XYZ file of C-alpha atoms in Angstrom:
620
model
C 43.381 9.201 7.220
C 45.039 8.933 10.637
C 45.801 11.657 12.945
C 48.926 11.732 15.302
C 47.921 11.903 19.154
C 47.949 15.193 20.579
C 51.298 16.105 22.648
C 50.956 16.025 26.379
C 51.606 19.341 28.333
C 54.092 19.028 31.347
C 51.985 19.066 34.636
C 53.904 21.378 37.227
C 52.156 18.781 39.766
C 53.745 15.895 38.939
C 54.926 14.829 42.392
C 51.405 15.098 43.643
C 50.160 13.152 40.617
C 52.740 10.530 41.542
C 51.374 9.949 45.033
C 47.742 9.973 43.779
C 49.067 6.965 41.412
C 50.527 5.139 44.328
C 47.259 5.302 46.438
C 45.153 4.191 43.149
C 47.792 1.277 42.777
C 47.483 -0.050 46.056
C 43.410 0.216 45.773
C 43.825 -1.573 42.496
C 45.660 -4.069 43.909
C 43.292 -5.021 46.788
C 40.459 -4.929 44.254
C 42.317 -7.780 42.214
C 42.633 -9.762 45.471
C 38.693 -9.274 45.585
C 37.926 -9.770 42.078
C 39.814 -13.209 42.120
C 37.978 -14.464 45.158
C 34.769 -13.838 43.596
C 36.208 -15.536 40.492
C 36.921 -18.803 42.412
C 33.758 -18.635 44.006
C 32.100 -18.371 40.996
C 33.725 -21.111 39.260
C 33.115 -23.389 42.253
C 29.297 -22.627 41.851
C 29.567 -23.038 37.918
C 30.759 -26.687 38.471
C 28.452 -27.516 41.184
C 25.455 -26.694 38.726
C 26.716 -27.364 35.305
C 27.078 -31.134 36.223
C 23.717 -31.829 37.875
C 20.563 -31.980 35.944
C 18.603 -28.601 35.262
C 14.935 -28.170 36.039
C 13.155 -28.515 32.706
C 11.127 -25.315 33.862
C 14.050 -23.172 34.234
C 14.900 -23.629 30.181
C 11.398 -23.002 29.422
C 10.970 -19.800 31.069
C 14.037 -18.508 29.446
C 12.702 -19.442 25.899
C 9.296 -17.765 26.795
C 10.952 -14.745 28.473
C 12.937 -13.624 25.366
C 10.346 -12.476 22.912
C 8.187 -10.655 25.486
C 9.629 -7.462 24.309
C 8.226 -7.753 20.814
C 4.564 -8.100 22.222
C 2.670 -4.911 21.864
C 1.522 -3.021 24.870
C -2.330 -4.254 24.731
C -3.402 -1.662 26.946
C -1.986 1.166 24.522
C -3.564 0.181 21.485
C -6.891 1.700 21.000
C -9.908 -0.802 20.808
C -11.319 -0.581 17.552
C -13.382 -3.321 15.986
C -14.472 -3.393 12.272
C -17.739 -5.139 11.614
C -18.329 -7.164 8.451
C -21.679 -5.538 6.936
C -21.962 -6.603 3.046
C -25.156 -8.450 3.341
C -26.332 -5.961 6.041
C -26.277 -2.753 3.504
C -27.453 -4.783 0.495
C -23.784 -5.463 -1.060
C -24.643 -8.788 -2.656
C -22.325 -9.704 -5.445
C -19.717 -12.139 -6.505
C -16.533 -11.605 -8.296
C -16.125 -14.047 -11.431
C -12.670 -15.306 -11.823
C -13.603 -18.143 -14.391
C -11.601 -21.031 -12.632
C -13.191 -24.086 -13.299
C -10.027 -26.469 -13.017
C -7.572 -25.376 -15.432
C -5.439 -23.475 -13.149
C -4.848 -20.426 -15.192
C -2.528 -17.461 -13.375
C -5.177 -14.730 -14.350
C -7.627 -16.632 -11.782
C -5.574 -16.036 -8.710
C -5.157 -12.270 -9.075
C -8.669 -11.030 -8.185
C -10.182 -8.111 -9.193
C -9.865 -4.177 -7.696
C -12.393 -1.909 -6.130
C -13.018 1.714 -6.143
C -14.805 4.215 -4.255
C -15.977 6.916 -6.545
C -18.874 9.685 -6.110
C -20.293 9.106 -9.299
C -23.406 11.229 -9.066
C -21.705 14.093 -6.974
C -24.084 14.039 -4.227
C -21.669 14.080 -1.395
C -21.441 10.262 -0.667
C -19.029 7.426 -1.871
C -20.363 4.948 -4.370
C -18.711 1.733 -5.301
C -17.544 0.239 -8.429
C -16.547 -3.645 -7.919
C -14.357 -4.905 -10.684
C -15.260 -8.570 -11.855
C -13.484 -10.947 -14.083
C -15.115 -13.309 -16.622
C -15.789 -16.706 -17.770
C -13.364 -17.785 -19.933
C -14.466 -17.914 -23.817
C -13.233 -21.545 -24.344
C -15.584 -22.481 -21.506
C -19.210 -23.233 -22.269
C -20.099 -24.436 -19.111
C -23.874 -24.163 -17.845
C -22.653 -21.752 -15.451
C -21.176 -19.314 -18.228
C -23.458 -16.326 -18.372
C -22.739 -12.762 -19.021
C -20.538 -10.728 -16.619
C -19.883 -7.166 -15.800
C -17.910 -4.512 -13.633
C -21.029 -3.244 -11.379
C -21.499 -0.105 -9.632
C -23.523 0.421 -6.674
C -24.902 3.654 -5.282
C -24.876 4.828 -1.787
C -27.915 6.279 -0.251
C -25.719 8.162 2.161
C -25.989 6.191 5.179
C -23.585 3.283 3.981
C -26.438 1.312 2.405
C -26.016 0.400 -1.306
C -28.482 -0.459 -4.223
C -27.307 -1.767 -7.772
C -26.996 1.337 -10.033
C -29.038 1.321 -13.183
C -27.651 -0.698 -16.227
C -26.217 2.470 -17.636
C -23.716 2.450 -14.969
C -22.282 -1.128 -15.343
C -19.109 -1.610 -17.551
C -16.914 -3.979 -19.027
C -19.456 -6.766 -20.067
C -17.795 -10.249 -20.467
C -14.410 -8.523 -20.175
C -11.793 -10.101 -17.818
C -11.224 -6.899 -16.187
C -8.468 -6.546 -13.367
C -7.914 -2.768 -12.132
C -9.386 0.645 -12.245
C -8.445 4.303 -12.365
C -10.847 7.206 -11.592
C -10.330 10.714 -12.554
C -11.901 13.666 -14.607
C -9.836 13.107 -17.833
C -12.206 15.633 -19.921
C -12.515 18.259 -17.290
C -16.474 18.027 -16.926
C -16.448 18.014 -13.418
C -17.606 14.313 -13.251
C -15.318 11.215 -12.376
C -14.467 8.757 -15.381
C -13.444 5.438 -15.317
C -10.185 3.554 -17.060
C -10.792 0.076 -16.708
C -7.825 -2.276 -17.253
C -7.918 -5.930 -17.851
C -6.429 -8.734 -19.629
C -5.704 -8.297 -23.223
C -8.387 -5.630 -23.252
C -8.769 -2.037 -21.662
C -11.897 0.379 -21.775
C -12.265 3.866 -20.903
C -15.572 5.351 -19.569
C -16.973 8.692 -19.841
C -19.281 9.666 -16.760
C -22.253 11.322 -18.554
C -24.137 12.104 -15.507
C -26.610 9.375 -16.198
C -24.187 6.432 -16.724
C -20.845 5.316 -17.959
C -20.299 5.324 -21.892
C -17.752 3.376 -23.744
C -15.295 6.088 -25.461
C -12.194 3.978 -25.904
C -12.513 4.115 -29.666
C -13.128 7.746 -29.816
C -10.227 8.502 -27.200
C -7.854 6.651 -29.684
C -7.228 3.916 -27.347
C -8.937 0.997 -29.181
C -5.593 -0.029 -31.206
C -3.603 -0.895 -28.407
C -1.910 -4.364 -28.774
C -3.387 -7.140 -26.149
C -1.655 -6.845 -22.755
C -2.268 -7.858 -19.170
C -2.789 -4.598 -17.603
C -3.079 -4.152 -13.643
C -3.434 -0.966 -11.851
C -4.030 2.114 -13.955
C -3.617 5.728 -12.759
C -4.864 9.300 -13.725
C -1.935 11.802 -13.287
C -0.505 14.828 -14.664
C 2.839 13.867 -15.415
C 3.815 16.772 -17.819
C 2.300 19.567 -15.760
C 0.074 20.852 -18.432
C -2.870 20.614 -16.249
C -5.066 17.712 -17.702
C -5.074 14.065 -16.479
C -2.742 11.857 -18.427
C -2.986 7.841 -17.928
C -0.418 5.411 -16.703
C -1.063 1.724 -17.070
C 1.261 -0.864 -15.883
C 1.305 -4.128 -17.401
C 2.132 -7.558 -15.589
C 3.371 -10.554 -17.643
C 3.166 -11.992 -21.201
C 0.551 -14.337 -20.492
C -1.814 -16.842 -22.688
C -3.832 -19.808 -21.968
C -1.504 -21.884 -24.408
C 1.516 -20.970 -22.744
C 0.083 -21.269 -19.431
C -1.127 -25.011 -19.771
C 2.208 -26.081 -21.799
C 4.288 -24.946 -18.646
C 2.408 -27.820 -16.614
C 3.097 -26.463 -12.975
C 2.704 -28.529 -9.892
C 3.216 -27.892 -6.203
C 2.763 -31.600 -5.265
C 4.320 -33.678 -8.149
C 1.239 -34.672 -9.821
C -2.043 -32.355 -9.741
C -1.711 -29.359 -11.701
C -1.306 -25.810 -10.020
C -1.032 -21.974 -10.523
C 2.579 -21.198 -11.889
C 4.722 -18.337 -11.072
C 5.684 -15.212 -12.940
C 9.130 -16.091 -13.052
C 8.208 -18.250 -15.998
C 6.779 -15.553 -18.124
C 8.401 -12.463 -19.931
C 8.006 -9.159 -18.544
C 6.304 -6.088 -20.127
C 6.796 -2.304 -20.229
C 4.352 -0.063 -18.772
C 2.091 2.317 -21.137
C 2.158 6.038 -20.630
C -0.842 8.056 -22.567
C -0.406 11.824 -22.833
C -3.805 13.529 -22.780
C -4.251 15.808 -25.834
C -6.864 18.173 -23.900
C -9.507 17.119 -26.245
C -10.706 13.824 -25.118
C -7.966 11.695 -26.872
C -5.019 10.253 -25.791
C -1.420 9.437 -27.294
C 0.975 6.472 -26.302
C 4.246 8.394 -25.661
C 5.772 5.371 -23.788
C 8.991 5.300 -25.523
C 10.043 8.611 -25.486
C 8.758 9.095 -21.962
C 11.485 6.501 -20.746
C 9.094 3.952 -19.715
C 11.035 0.755 -21.461
C 13.442 -0.519 -18.992
C 15.397 -3.664 -20.542
C 17.423 -6.222 -18.812
C 20.906 -5.507 -19.962
C 22.124 -9.289 -20.007
C 19.239 -10.411 -22.112
C 17.560 -7.247 -23.766
C 14.041 -8.169 -22.370
C 11.628 -6.233 -20.577
C 12.268 -6.084 -16.908
C 8.607 -4.971 -15.742
C 5.869 -7.266 -14.234
C 4.316 -4.565 -12.641
C 0.992 -5.195 -10.411
C 0.633 -1.764 -8.649
C 1.734 1.901 -8.792
C 2.080 4.916 -6.147
C 2.265 8.291 -7.820
C 4.059 10.910 -5.645
C 6.568 13.664 -5.759
C 9.156 11.910 -4.326
C 11.707 14.610 -4.460
C 9.439 17.596 -3.951
C 10.494 19.123 -7.017
C 6.759 19.782 -8.269
C 6.346 16.876 -10.721
C 4.759 13.570 -10.489
C 6.987 10.375 -10.060
C 6.135 6.944 -10.115
C 6.981 4.051 -8.053
C 5.963 0.658 -9.491
C 5.742 -2.549 -7.457
C 7.133 -5.517 -9.426
C 6.389 -9.197 -8.877
C 9.524 -11.225 -8.747
C 11.675 -8.307 -10.233
C 13.164 -5.039 -8.972
C 11.035 -2.373 -8.316
C 10.974 0.621 -10.403
C 11.153 4.372 -9.277
C 10.493 6.650 -12.518
C 11.875 10.306 -11.576
C 9.989 12.774 -13.611
C 12.317 15.630 -14.870
C 8.923 17.893 -15.107
C 8.195 17.363 -18.620
C 6.699 13.951 -18.300
C 10.175 12.398 -19.382
C 11.427 9.810 -16.856
C 14.428 7.812 -15.614
C 14.330 4.843 -14.072
C 16.113 4.829 -10.681
C 15.009 2.276 -8.452
C 18.376 0.739 -7.601
C 20.100 4.039 -6.801
C 17.248 5.355 -4.670
C 17.336 1.953 -2.605
C 13.727 0.810 -3.606
C 14.734 -1.986 -6.148
C 15.551 -4.755 -3.596
C 15.100 -5.964 -0.137
C 17.605 -6.042 2.487
C 19.280 -9.120 0.932
C 19.418 -7.554 -2.498
C 16.439 -9.609 -3.780
C 13.694 -8.916 -5.571
C 10.443 -9.703 -3.964
C 6.798 -10.926 -5.093
C 5.585 -7.277 -4.764
C 1.839 -6.657 -4.912
C 0.197 -3.854 -3.504
C 1.879 -0.426 -2.549
C 1.280 2.803 -0.810
C 3.339 5.860 -0.047
C 2.754 8.768 2.949
C 4.497 10.915 5.233
C 3.602 8.383 8.083
C 5.851 10.004 10.828
C 4.160 13.540 10.251
C 7.392 14.857 9.288
C 9.954 14.819 6.124
C 10.193 11.185 6.131
C 8.279 9.435 3.559
C 7.522 5.709 3.950
C 6.766 3.453 1.216
C 4.851 0.270 1.920
C 4.871 -2.679 -0.421
C 3.016 -5.998 0.361
C 5.012 -9.255 -1.041
C 4.529 -12.670 -1.218
C 4.324 -15.469 1.270
C 7.532 -15.993 3.480
C 8.583 -12.560 2.359
C 8.162 -9.838 5.019
C 6.097 -6.603 3.768
C 8.876 -4.102 2.564
C 8.814 -0.586 4.157
C 11.061 1.607 2.624
C 12.006 5.001 4.179
C 13.778 8.264 3.218
C 14.259 11.015 6.199
C 14.263 13.683 3.461
C 13.181 14.239 -0.072
C 16.632 13.745 -1.373
C 17.531 10.683 0.993
C 18.328 7.286 0.245
C 15.594 4.784 0.963
C 16.196 2.062 3.336
C 13.963 -1.036 4.268
C 13.050 -0.358 7.883
C 10.174 -3.127 7.996
C 11.910 -4.781 10.897
C 12.679 -1.840 13.081
C 9.512 -0.190 12.657
C 7.339 -3.447 13.703
C 6.149 -4.417 10.331
C 8.661 -7.267 9.100
C 8.007 -10.002 11.822
C 4.285 -10.482 11.593
C 3.925 -10.063 7.897
C 6.577 -12.600 6.773
C 4.466 -15.796 6.993
C 1.648 -14.555 5.250
C 0.846 -13.504 1.215
C 0.043 -9.966 0.978
C -2.080 -8.096 -1.745
C -3.630 -4.806 -1.009
C -1.797 -2.593 1.253
C -3.021 1.137 2.189
C -2.295 3.511 5.041
C -4.922 5.255 6.907
C -5.879 6.835 10.279
C -8.282 4.272 11.445
C -8.684 5.494 14.779
C -8.208 9.411 13.994
C -5.557 10.072 16.291
C -3.473 12.265 13.737
C -1.072 9.263 13.013
C -1.475 7.087 9.397
C -1.631 3.258 10.276
C -1.135 0.344 7.804
C -3.697 -2.113 6.696
C -2.950 -5.101 4.305
C -5.288 -7.983 3.055
C -3.692 -11.375 2.947
C -4.755 -14.583 1.052
C -2.780 -17.641 -0.732
C -3.266 -18.405 -4.665
C -3.618 -22.284 -4.130
C -6.620 -23.680 -2.179
C -4.820 -26.837 -1.090
C -1.669 -25.039 -0.157
C -1.719 -26.268 3.306
C -1.346 -29.885 2.100
C 2.172 -29.051 1.151
C 3.233 -26.342 3.412
C 1.729 -26.568 6.858
C 2.415 -23.031 7.535
C 0.321 -21.765 5.020
C -3.401 -21.288 4.419
C -5.691 -20.083 1.334
C -7.473 -17.869 3.511
C -5.465 -15.612 5.631
C -6.535 -12.572 8.232
C -6.046 -9.294 7.296
C -3.564 -7.239 9.399
C -3.804 -3.744 10.961
C -0.846 -2.032 12.531
C -1.444 0.723 14.762
C 0.877 3.867 14.196
C 2.209 4.331 17.947
C 4.352 7.256 17.164
C 8.204 7.369 16.261
C 8.945 7.961 20.138
C 7.634 4.520 21.108
C 10.483 2.602 19.275
C 8.959 0.811 16.473
C 6.446 2.872 14.906
C 3.652 0.180 14.288
C 2.213 -2.354 16.380
C -0.020 -5.075 15.350
C -3.778 -4.718 16.425
C -4.374 -8.257 18.161
C -6.887 -10.161 15.960
C -9.606 -9.876 19.026
C -9.263 -6.300 18.914
C -9.930 -6.062 15.223
C -13.156 -7.678 14.770
C -13.945 -8.998 11.320
C -10.959 -7.462 9.828
C -9.267 -10.481 11.268
C -11.379 -13.001 9.834
C -9.257 -15.364 7.653
C -10.560 -14.594 3.828
C -8.620 -14.750 0.386
C -7.871 -10.932 0.270
C -6.924 -9.316 -2.897
C -7.867 -5.337 -3.657
C -8.516 -3.003 -0.757
C -9.827 0.500 -0.691
C -10.959 3.017 2.086
C -13.692 5.588 2.224
C -16.034 7.135 4.937
C -19.344 5.299 3.463
C -21.722 6.262 6.297
C -20.517 9.991 7.121
C -19.396 9.508 10.602
C -15.821 10.814 9.779
C -13.920 7.674 10.386
C -12.805 5.295 7.439
C -14.089 2.051 6.485
C -12.631 -0.501 4.201
C -13.383 -2.953 1.593
C -11.528 -5.848 0.449
C -12.319 -8.029 -2.657
C -11.752 -11.896 -3.193
C -11.199 -13.954 -6.338
C -14.323 -15.640 -7.224
C -16.160 -14.754 -4.034
C -18.210 -11.651 -2.573
C -16.296 -8.517 -1.395
C -15.826 -8.063 2.335
C -17.338 -4.564 3.391
C -15.952 -3.398 6.800
C -17.591 -0.754 8.928
C -15.224 1.133 11.300
C -16.904 1.094 14.482
C -14.308 3.056 16.529
C -16.103 4.997 19.502
C -12.803 6.703 20.744
C -14.099 10.345 20.723
C -11.586 11.614 18.584
C -11.999 14.550 16.616
C -11.508 14.631 12.798
C -11.486 16.737 9.442
C -12.400 15.893 5.849
C -11.756 17.979 2.698
C -13.030 17.610 -0.470
C -10.891 19.638 -3.109
C -12.348 21.122 -6.338
C -10.614 23.419 -8.973
C -13.478 24.101 -11.613
C -11.201 26.427 -13.243
C -8.436 24.016 -14.098
C -8.429 20.776 -16.386
C -7.838 18.729 -13.457
C -11.028 19.508 -11.788
C -10.738 17.375 -8.603
C -6.734 18.318 -7.910
C -5.468 15.078 -7.925
C -1.868 15.312 -7.065
C -2.642 18.220 -4.740
C -0.749 18.367 -0.985
C -2.843 19.454 1.983
C -0.989 20.372 5.215
C -3.097 20.530 7.985
C -1.728 21.703 11.856
C -3.841 21.218 14.741
C -2.917 20.238 18.303
C 1.001 21.109 17.714
C 1.043 18.161 14.864
C 1.547 18.916 11.154
C -0.032 16.250 8.932
C 0.386 16.067 4.922
C -2.059 14.118 2.780
C -1.833 13.924 -1.223
C -4.704 13.511 -3.054
C -4.485 10.605 -4.838
C -7.013 7.790 -5.404
C -4.560 5.305 -6.803
C -3.289 3.233 -3.848
C -3.091 -0.546 -2.638
C -3.442 -2.910 -5.455
C -5.816 -2.839 -8.469
C -7.813 -0.094 -6.824
C -8.946 3.527 -5.779
C -9.628 5.095 -2.569
C -11.966 8.093 -2.363
C -10.604 11.382 -3.219
C -11.832 13.249 0.016
C -9.085 13.455 2.594
C -9.220 12.437 6.147
C -7.248 13.877 8.911
C -7.812 12.473 12.343
C -7.244 15.174 15.172
C -7.154 13.290 18.277
C -8.272 15.254 21.151
C -7.599 18.811 19.393
C -10.928 20.724 18.843
C -9.122 23.472 16.918
C -7.487 23.388 13.344
C -4.913 26.122 13.495
C -4.092 26.296 9.754
C -4.756 24.558 6.423
C -2.416 24.867 3.431
C -3.053 23.579 0.140
C -0.458 23.254 -2.541
C -2.492 22.880 -5.606
C -1.156 20.394 -8.690
C 0.163 23.731 -10.269
C 2.239 24.616 -7.473
C 0.281 27.512 -6.075
C -0.277 27.559 -2.327
C -3.396 28.679 -0.641
C -4.470 29.156 2.802
C -7.959 28.551 3.820
C -9.848 28.804 6.809
C -11.686 26.046 8.964
C -13.740 27.330 11.606
C -15.005 23.830 13.127
C -13.969 20.272 13.294
C -15.861 17.072 13.037
C -17.239 17.941 9.564
C -16.466 17.797 5.736
C -15.542 20.878 4.007
C -15.937 21.284 0.045
C -13.034 23.457 -0.741
C -13.217 25.234 -4.246
C -9.775 27.013 -5.292
C -9.706 30.761 -4.976
C -8.838 32.746 -8.446
């Protein structure tokens, strides 16, 4: 569309204008003379300087000065160190990957972790997912393996639970979901695994295998990853979403004969395996589940080949469009990411491409691993972080409004560059310094122990990365915390699953990271910034969803509005604690707390003090 220029209105003072034009013209003429003189002098200077040797120091100075603007202001980033305390607090256990030299793909993926208050005594216990020795391997080291539970004494020290709490004996387990599926007030466990999953009911004295009773024992064998207990059909009880990775078998793996140096066998990429579909189980309200995957829109096919697209490693359940029902964002490895949009009845339409979440800015699928989603700016903008493979920066998709298009803003938000060279797995957002803004943590580690022999820039053990949220008024929201300020968090490890909880009841969030075939790393948050905080533990005993999974909480304090979702399913193969933590910075007063319960009813609750945990039961 073009527009004609507006007509000029005649000016009665044309003669005055012509006189002014003449004066301006003379001034312009003199300016040109001066300009030409400067140009001649400048040209002479260029000739004199260009054709003589330049000082080496000057060239180096320019190369160094260019990226200085990208370096964070170290005086601004809070000095918060994390201490590795696993041995100190009694957490002595080792993940079993089954690795003995055959280089089978599942050995690389590690296991998840969950912070769960199993005995409802107010502190967060631990469940550590373990793999197993391969059935075909009868070596001397082969022994019974199990996923173990560790009880917290309230001060952040852990002791092995009684045998009744340990689960998944000799099961090659991968991920875990935590939720009260049977509405008895106790947190139950769904243990995902390779070719076998298990449902465990919390009896109060241990975890009881109810897989067969719940109607889940006849499922076809698949490689399950990061399950989630969520209410997808808005009927009040918790349904079960189970993503799956690739169609894998030992025979297929060995036949493909992968190598990275041309001679020795190596772990193969998922591109060589066929994809899968996620499974959605509807809770019948009587302790049983029914597979409703087909009629719910879970199956996504490649239009050209007719094969399954999904190679799913993690899921972020969230009401992405604020229409009152639970949507699902799924991170897929080497194929496009999914957005399952819920119509309110538990029927989904996959819209990852149209929403802008499927690919990176180049239109390429990434090696997506862990995922988290949050209102990281304390406004309507929603951010979705996804950890990716080596030489692929972490994705950070942002939509400014609930009905907006997502764009990958990893670079402009300060996350892209520092994450490009690392191989990322667990990724979670948390307010580690309690300043009222959500920061970002991701764990890193390669698949191949000898990777640096063929890629000098890569290492098997890699440091975790912590990004401090400086606020959107500081340009890029996130600034990477230097390794010398992060303590043990920056020590190179083989990071996989990650979760957070306040294990020692001091108000700040501690971290745990799992490693394949190695002990977990428990990281105590030793911040001493004096910031205030508020922790909320929601209960709805009259509802089937007794722990209010999916509820949103809005806290206003010091002129800042924060929104958090009760959602333990985060990161990679893992579950964070159910209580919500709100950092308040220097504010000593909470102005308001509003809870949007999962059924859509809003409730205003009174908070009369800060620096404490409130257990809030829904008013009826």
